[in-house]
XYZ file of C-alpha atoms in Angstrom:
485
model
C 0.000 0.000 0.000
C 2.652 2.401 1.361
C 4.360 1.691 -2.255
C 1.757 2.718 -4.504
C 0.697 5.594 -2.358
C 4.915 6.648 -2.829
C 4.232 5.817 -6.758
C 1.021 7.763 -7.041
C 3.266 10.986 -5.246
C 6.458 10.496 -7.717
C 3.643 10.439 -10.503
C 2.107 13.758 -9.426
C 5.641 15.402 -8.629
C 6.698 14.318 -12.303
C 3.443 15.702 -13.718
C 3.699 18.602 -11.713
C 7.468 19.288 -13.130
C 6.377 18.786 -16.690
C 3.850 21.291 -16.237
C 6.056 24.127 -14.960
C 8.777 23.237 -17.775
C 5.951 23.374 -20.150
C 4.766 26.827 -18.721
C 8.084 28.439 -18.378
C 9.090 27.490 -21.948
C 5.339 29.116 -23.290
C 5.993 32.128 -20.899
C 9.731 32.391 -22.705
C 8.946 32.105 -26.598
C 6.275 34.988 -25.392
C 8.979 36.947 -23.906
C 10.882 36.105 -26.906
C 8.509 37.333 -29.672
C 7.902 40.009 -26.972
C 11.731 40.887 -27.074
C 11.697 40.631 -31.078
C 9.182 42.719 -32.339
C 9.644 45.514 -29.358
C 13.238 45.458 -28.259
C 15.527 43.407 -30.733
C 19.059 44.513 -29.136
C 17.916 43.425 -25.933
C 16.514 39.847 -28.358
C 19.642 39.565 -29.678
C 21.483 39.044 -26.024
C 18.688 36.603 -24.856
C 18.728 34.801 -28.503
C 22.525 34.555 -27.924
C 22.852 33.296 -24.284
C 20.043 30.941 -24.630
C 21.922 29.274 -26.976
C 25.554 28.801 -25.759
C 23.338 28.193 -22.237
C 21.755 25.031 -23.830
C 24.830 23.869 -25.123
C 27.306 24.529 -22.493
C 24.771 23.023 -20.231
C 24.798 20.041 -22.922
C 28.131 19.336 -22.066
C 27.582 18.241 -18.745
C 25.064 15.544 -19.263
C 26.975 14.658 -23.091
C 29.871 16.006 -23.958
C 30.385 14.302 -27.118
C 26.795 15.289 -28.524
C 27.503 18.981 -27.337
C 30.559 18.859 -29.600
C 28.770 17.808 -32.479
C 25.698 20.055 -31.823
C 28.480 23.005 -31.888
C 30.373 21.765 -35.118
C 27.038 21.502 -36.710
C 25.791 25.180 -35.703
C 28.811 27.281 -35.933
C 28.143 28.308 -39.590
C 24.711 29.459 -38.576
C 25.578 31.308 -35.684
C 26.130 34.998 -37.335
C 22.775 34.868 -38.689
C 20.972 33.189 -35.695
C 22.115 35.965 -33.783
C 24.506 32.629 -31.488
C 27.022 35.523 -31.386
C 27.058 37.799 -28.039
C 28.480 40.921 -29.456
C 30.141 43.003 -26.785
C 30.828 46.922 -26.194
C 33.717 48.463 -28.231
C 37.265 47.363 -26.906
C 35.991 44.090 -25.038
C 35.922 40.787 -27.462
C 32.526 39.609 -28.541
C 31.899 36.066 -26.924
C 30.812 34.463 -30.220
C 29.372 30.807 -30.221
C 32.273 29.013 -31.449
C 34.764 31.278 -29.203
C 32.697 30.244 -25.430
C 31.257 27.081 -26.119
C 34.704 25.516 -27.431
C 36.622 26.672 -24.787
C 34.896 25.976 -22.015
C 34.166 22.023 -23.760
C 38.476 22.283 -24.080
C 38.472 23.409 -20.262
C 35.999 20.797 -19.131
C 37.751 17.632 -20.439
C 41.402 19.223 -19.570
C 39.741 19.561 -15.942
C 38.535 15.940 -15.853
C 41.969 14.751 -16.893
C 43.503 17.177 -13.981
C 41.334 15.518 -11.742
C 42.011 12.042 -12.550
C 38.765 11.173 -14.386
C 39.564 10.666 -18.004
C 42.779 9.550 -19.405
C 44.957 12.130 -21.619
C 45.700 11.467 -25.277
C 48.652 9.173 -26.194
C 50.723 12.011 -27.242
C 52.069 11.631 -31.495
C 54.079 13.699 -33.543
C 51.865 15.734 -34.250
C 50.957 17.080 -31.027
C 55.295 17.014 -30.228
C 54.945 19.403 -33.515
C 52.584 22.332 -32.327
C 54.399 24.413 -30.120
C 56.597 25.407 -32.437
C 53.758 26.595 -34.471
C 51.856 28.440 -31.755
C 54.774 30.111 -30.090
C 55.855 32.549 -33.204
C 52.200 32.424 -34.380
C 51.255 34.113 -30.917
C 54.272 36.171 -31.232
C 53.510 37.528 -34.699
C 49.852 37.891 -33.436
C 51.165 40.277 -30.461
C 52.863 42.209 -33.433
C 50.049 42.868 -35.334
C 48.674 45.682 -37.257
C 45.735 46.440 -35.627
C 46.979 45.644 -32.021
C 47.884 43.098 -30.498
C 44.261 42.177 -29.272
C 42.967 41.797 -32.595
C 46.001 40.433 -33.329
C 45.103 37.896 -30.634
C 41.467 37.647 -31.621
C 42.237 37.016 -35.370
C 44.996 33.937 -34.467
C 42.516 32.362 -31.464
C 39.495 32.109 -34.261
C 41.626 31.018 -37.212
C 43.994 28.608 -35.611
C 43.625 27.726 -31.585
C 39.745 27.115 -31.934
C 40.761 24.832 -34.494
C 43.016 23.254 -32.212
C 41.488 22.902 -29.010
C 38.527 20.979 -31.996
C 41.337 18.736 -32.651
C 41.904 18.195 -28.633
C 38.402 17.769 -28.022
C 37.710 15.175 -30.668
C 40.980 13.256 -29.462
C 39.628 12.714 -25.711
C 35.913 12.667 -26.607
C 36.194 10.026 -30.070
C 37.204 6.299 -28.451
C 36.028 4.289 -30.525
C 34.784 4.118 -34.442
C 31.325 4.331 -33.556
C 31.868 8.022 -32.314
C 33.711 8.748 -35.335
C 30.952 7.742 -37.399
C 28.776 9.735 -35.592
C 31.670 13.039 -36.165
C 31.639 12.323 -39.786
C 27.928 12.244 -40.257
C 27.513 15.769 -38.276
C 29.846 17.589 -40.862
C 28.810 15.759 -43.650
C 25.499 16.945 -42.949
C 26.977 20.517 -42.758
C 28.735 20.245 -45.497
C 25.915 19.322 -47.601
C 23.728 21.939 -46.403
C 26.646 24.659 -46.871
C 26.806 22.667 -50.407
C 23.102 23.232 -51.191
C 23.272 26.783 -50.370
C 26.004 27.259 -52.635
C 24.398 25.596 -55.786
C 21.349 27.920 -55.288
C 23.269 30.903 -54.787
C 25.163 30.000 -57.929
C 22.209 29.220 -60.023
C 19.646 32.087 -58.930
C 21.207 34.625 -56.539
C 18.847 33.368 -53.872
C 21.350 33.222 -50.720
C 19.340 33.900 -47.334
C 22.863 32.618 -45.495
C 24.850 34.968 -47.827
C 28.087 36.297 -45.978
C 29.557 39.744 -46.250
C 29.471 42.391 -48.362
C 32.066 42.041 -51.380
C 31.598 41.186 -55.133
C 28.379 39.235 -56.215
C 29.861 38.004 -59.213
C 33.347 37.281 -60.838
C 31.892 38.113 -64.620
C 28.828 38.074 -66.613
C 26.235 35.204 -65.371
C 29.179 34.229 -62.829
C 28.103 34.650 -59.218
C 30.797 35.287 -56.427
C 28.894 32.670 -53.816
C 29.353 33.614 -50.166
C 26.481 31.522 -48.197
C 27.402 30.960 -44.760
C 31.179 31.283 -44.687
C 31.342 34.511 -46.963
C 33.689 33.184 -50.003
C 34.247 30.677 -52.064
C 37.521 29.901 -51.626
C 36.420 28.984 -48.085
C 33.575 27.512 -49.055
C 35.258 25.266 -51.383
C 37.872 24.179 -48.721
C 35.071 23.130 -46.154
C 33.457 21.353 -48.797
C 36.353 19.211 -50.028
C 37.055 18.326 -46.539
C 33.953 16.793 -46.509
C 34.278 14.941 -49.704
C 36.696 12.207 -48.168
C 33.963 11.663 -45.056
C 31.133 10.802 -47.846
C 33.438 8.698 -49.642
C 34.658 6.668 -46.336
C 30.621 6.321 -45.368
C 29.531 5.047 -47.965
C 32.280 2.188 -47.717
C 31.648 1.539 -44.351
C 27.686 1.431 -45.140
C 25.895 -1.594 -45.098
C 22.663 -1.337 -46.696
C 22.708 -0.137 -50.290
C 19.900 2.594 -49.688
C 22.578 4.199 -47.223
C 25.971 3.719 -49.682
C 23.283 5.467 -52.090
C 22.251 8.239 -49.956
C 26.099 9.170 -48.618
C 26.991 8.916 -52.669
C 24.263 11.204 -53.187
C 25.965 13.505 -50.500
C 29.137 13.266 -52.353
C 27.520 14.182 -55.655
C 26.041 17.222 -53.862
C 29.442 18.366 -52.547
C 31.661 18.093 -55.535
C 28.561 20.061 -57.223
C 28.940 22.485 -54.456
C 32.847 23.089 -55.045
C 31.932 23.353 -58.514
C 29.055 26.168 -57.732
C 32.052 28.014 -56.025
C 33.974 28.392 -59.656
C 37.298 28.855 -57.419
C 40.073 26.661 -59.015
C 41.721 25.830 -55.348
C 38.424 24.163 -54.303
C 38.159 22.436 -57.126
C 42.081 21.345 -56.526
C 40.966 19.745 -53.239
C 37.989 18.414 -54.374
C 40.076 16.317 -56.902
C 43.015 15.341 -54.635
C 41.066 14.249 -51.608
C 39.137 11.345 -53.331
C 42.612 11.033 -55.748
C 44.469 10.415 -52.591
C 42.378 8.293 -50.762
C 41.631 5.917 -53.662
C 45.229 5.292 -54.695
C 45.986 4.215 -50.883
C 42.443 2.724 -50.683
C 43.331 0.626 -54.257
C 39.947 -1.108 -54.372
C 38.324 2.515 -54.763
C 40.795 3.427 -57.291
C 39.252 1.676 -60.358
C 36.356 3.365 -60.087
C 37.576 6.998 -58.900
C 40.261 6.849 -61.528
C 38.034 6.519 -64.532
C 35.440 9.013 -63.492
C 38.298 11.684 -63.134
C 39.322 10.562 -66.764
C 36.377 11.653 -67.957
C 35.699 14.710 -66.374
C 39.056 15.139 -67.891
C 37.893 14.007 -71.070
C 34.723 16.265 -71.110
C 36.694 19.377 -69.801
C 39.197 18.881 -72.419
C 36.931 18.293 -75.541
C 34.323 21.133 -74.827
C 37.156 24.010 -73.760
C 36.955 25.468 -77.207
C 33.068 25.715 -76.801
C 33.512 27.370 -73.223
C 36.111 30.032 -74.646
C 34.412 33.445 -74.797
C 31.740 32.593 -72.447
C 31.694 33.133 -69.069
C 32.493 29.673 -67.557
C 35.744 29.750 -69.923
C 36.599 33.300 -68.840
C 36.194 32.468 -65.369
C 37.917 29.157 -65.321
C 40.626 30.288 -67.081
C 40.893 33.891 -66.225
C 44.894 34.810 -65.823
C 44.833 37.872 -63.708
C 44.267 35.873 -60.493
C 47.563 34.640 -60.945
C 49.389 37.627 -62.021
C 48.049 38.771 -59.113
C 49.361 35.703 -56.927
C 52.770 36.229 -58.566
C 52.548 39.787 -57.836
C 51.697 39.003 -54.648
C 54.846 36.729 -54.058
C 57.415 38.982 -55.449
C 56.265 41.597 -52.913
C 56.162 39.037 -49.992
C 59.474 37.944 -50.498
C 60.561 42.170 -50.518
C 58.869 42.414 -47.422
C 60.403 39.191 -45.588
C 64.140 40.361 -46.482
C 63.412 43.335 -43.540
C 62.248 40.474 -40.800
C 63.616 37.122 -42.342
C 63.594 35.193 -38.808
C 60.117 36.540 -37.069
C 58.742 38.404 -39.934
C 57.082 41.898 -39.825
C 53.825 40.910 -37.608
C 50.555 39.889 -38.011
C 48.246 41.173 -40.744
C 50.905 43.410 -41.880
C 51.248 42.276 -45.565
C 48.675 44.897 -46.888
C 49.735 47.971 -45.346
C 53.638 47.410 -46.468
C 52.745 46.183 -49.811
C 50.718 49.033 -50.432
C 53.911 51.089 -49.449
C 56.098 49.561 -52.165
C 53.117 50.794 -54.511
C 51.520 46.546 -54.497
C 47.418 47.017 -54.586
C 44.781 44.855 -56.140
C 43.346 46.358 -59.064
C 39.422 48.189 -57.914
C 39.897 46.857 -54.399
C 39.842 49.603 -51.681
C 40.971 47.528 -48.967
C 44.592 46.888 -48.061
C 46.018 43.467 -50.080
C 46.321 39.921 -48.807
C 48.531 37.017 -49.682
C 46.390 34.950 -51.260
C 48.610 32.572 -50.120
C 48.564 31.142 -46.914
C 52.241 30.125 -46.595
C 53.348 33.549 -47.781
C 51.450 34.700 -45.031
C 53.448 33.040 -42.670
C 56.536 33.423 -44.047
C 55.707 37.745 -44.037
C 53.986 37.702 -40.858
C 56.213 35.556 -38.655
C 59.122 34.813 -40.704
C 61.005 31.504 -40.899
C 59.878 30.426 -37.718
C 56.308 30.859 -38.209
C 56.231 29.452 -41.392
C 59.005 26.596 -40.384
C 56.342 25.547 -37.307
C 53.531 25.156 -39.444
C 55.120 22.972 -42.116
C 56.732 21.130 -38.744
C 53.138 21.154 -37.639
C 52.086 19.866 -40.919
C 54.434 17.095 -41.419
C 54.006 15.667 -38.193
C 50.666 15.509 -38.713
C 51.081 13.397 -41.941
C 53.662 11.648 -40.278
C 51.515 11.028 -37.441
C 48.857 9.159 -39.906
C 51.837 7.257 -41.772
C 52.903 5.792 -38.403
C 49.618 4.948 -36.311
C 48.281 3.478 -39.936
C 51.384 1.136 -41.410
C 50.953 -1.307 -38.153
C 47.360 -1.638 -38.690
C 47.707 -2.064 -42.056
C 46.110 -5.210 -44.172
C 46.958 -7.390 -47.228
C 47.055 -5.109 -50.145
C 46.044 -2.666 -48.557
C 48.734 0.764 -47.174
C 46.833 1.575 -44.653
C 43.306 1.667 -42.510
C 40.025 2.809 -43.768
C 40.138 6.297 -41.534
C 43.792 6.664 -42.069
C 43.432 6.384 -45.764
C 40.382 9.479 -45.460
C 42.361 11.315 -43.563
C 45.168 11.337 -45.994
C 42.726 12.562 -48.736
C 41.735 15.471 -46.389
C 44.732 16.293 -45.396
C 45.987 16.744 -49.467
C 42.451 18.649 -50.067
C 43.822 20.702 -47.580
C 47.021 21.670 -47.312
C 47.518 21.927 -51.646
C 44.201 24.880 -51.965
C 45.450 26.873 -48.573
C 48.772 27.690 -50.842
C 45.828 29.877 -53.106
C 44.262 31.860 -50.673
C 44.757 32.544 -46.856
C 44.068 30.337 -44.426
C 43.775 33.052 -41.285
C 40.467 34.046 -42.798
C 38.939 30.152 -43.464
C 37.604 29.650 -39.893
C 35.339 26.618 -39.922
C 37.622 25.076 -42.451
C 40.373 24.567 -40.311
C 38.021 24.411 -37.569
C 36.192 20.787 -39.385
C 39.527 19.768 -41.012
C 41.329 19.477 -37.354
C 38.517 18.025 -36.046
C 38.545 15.172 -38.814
C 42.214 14.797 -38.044
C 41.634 14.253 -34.178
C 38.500 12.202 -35.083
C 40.770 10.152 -37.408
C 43.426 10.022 -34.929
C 41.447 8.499 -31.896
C 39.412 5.776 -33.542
C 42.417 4.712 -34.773
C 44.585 4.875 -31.781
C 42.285 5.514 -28.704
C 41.570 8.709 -27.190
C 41.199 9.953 -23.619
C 38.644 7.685 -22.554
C 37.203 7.864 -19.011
C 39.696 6.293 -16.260
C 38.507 2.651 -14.577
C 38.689 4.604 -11.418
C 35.528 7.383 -12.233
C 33.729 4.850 -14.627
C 33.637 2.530 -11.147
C 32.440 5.445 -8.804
C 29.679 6.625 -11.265
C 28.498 3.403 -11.287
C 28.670 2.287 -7.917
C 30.444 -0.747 -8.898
């Protein structure tokens, strides 16, 4: 008796909860639409705590799914209104700024206290500090200040890193890889989408910034969600070697179908772009992973063969129009050579730690180096130049170190797992093709301004990484108390 009388009170209590959750979320949305239509600053904080509230809080109850919910909404953030700008002189807290480092402090607390193991350190890790130590020294250098100096490094470059971090302690085992993959693959597709209707009828409701809407004639300069296409392009052949790997993996044939489907919709996103760099990575990555995958080869091989093929027979019918003007316009790379000749002035003053951060435009302009009907101050266009000029052989040294060990890193934690006929494994392989679809288009444009690029790409690699290896999986110790074993 005395138990159903204690089950009838834990079913009133529970009822009793659900109602107040469900009137406090009606009472919100009407504050909300309140906020909205009658005070939209004071919207824009509440629409921007809300949500890095409900995903920091995410963390505590699943971290891994709070990662994945925050690679999957970054891109969406600016026009969400995710971002919490902040008065002049203090930096904004933007979505991918607070909820990524507090998931990085979280997990480096839990290994501090003993409740998940650390990451087998590699190579690659051995490799960064040399990287980040002139980077931040350049950054403290820079041209505007050193806090947007600071700022500009943090977004581009540790965010990405502390995503590489995160997806080494969180991702222990393939299943959680899967699950990575699948998360940017469905960003990538959407980011894909909203490129291919940009490209085909202006229509852009995620469009990015305020430049050039088209590179000539019917041409469109596509900017949806990460504001060019150069960036675009590089997120989306990142992306290209997760559909491929997928689809392998897949079991069913409806599912290999709908991840080659994905893969279609990518490379027809890199191709909505028109920028030749993306379309260099979107070759390379599925290049490079078939000719270590060999089984994939015979059928990636002859499909580039044709494109080939096609692209070849049909130039003299694109010359004059403006596909064949685009796609084979030569100014971009005067401009890049240009660019070069005036990067390598400019590094002769500061060989060793280079000039400073974001420097390149104001001194080329000074040795008379502008691009033609631009009136902002000149970039790079090339991300190792801009290493090289901003932080001179030591910035640009640490990277490639950086680089390298990262490759190296793959070669070495792949050749013992290796089987018959086969280099290496399935992830290792993918992560190969990214990391050519990455590191060949960055040499075309800069890097410091492709965010969630690096941001997915490092993730991939960390994701990569620990289903391969093992990651920083919970200790026996914590597992045991949270159990009550």
């Amino acid at each position: 008796m005395d138990t159903l009388v204690s089950s009838g009170k834990r079913m009133k209590t529970a009822t009793l909860l659900n109602a107040v959750a469900a009137l406090t979320g009606v009472l919100a949305s009407i504050g909300l639409a309140w906020a909205v239509l009658y005070q939209p600053d004071f919207a824009d904080y509440l629409i921007a705590i809300s949500a890095i509230g409900l995903t920091l809080a995410l963390i505590y109850f699943d971290p891994l799914l709070a990662f994945l919910v925050w690679l999957f909404f970054i891109p969406f953030a600016p026009f969400w209104r995710f971002d919490l700008h902040m008065p002049a002189g203090i930096p904004d807290l933007s979505y991918a700024r607070m909820v990524g480092s507090v998931l990085a402090v979280y997990l480096f607390a839990q290994v501090a206290l003993g409740r998940r193991k650390f990451l087998t350190i590699t190579f690659f890790e051995l490799a960064i500090p040399f990287f980040l130590i002139p980077l931040l020294w350049s950054a403290i250098r820079a041209y505007l200040g050193w806090l947007w100096g600071l700022q500009s490094v943090f977004d581009a470059f540790l965010i990405p890193l502390l995503a590489y971090f995160i997806a080494r302690q969180l991702l222990t085992k393939p299943e959680d890889f899967r699950k990575l993959a699948m998360a940017i693959l469905g960003i990538t597709i959407i980011i894909a989408i909203a490129a291919i209707v940009e490209q085909a009828t202006g229509f852009a409701p995620f469009r990015f910034g305020i430049g050039a809407r088209v590179y000539s004639g019917d041409i469109r300069k596509v900017s949806s969600f990460l504001a060019n296409p150069a960036y675009i392009g590089l997120a989306l052949a990142v992306g290209v070697p997760l559909a491929i790997m997928l689809s392998i993996e897949a079991k069913a044939y409806r599912h290999k179908a709908l991840y080659l489907l994905g893969l279609l919709i990518l490379e027809m996103g890199i191709v909505a772009t028109f920028n030749r760099s993306a379309m260099l990575g979107g070759i390379l990555g599925p290049l490079v992973f078939s000719i270590l995958n060999r089984r994939l080869l015979k059928y990636v091989l002859p499909v580039l063969l044709i494109i080939a093929l096609l692209v070849g027979l049909s130039w003299n019918a694109l010359e004059g129009t403006s596909v064949g003007n685009r796609l084979g316009a030569e100014s971009p790379i005067d401009y890049r050579l240009e660019a070069i000749k005036t990067g390598l002035q400019i590094h002769r003053s500061a060989p060793y730690l280079g000039v400073g951060w974001g420097w390149f435009g104001r001194l080329a302009a000074g040795l008379g180096f502008r691009e033609n009907g631009v009136n902002v101050l000149s970039t790079t266009h090339n991300s190792y130049l801009n290493f090289l000029v901003s932080g001179g052989y030591a910035l640009l040294g640490g990277y490639l170190l950086m680089m390298l060990g990262l490759g190296v890193t793959l070669a070495v934690i792949g050749w013992p797992r290796r089987k018959e006929r086969i280099l290496f494994p399935l992830y290792i392989q993918m992560a190969m093709g990214a990391l050519f679809a990455y590191v060949a288009p960055i040499a075309f444009f800069d890097n410091a301004f492709s965010n969630y690029a690096n941001l997915i790409f490092f993730a991939v690699m960390g994701g990569a990484i620990s289903a391969t290896l093992g990651g920083g999986s919970l200790t026996d110790d914590f597992l045991a108390n949270a159990t009550g074993a």
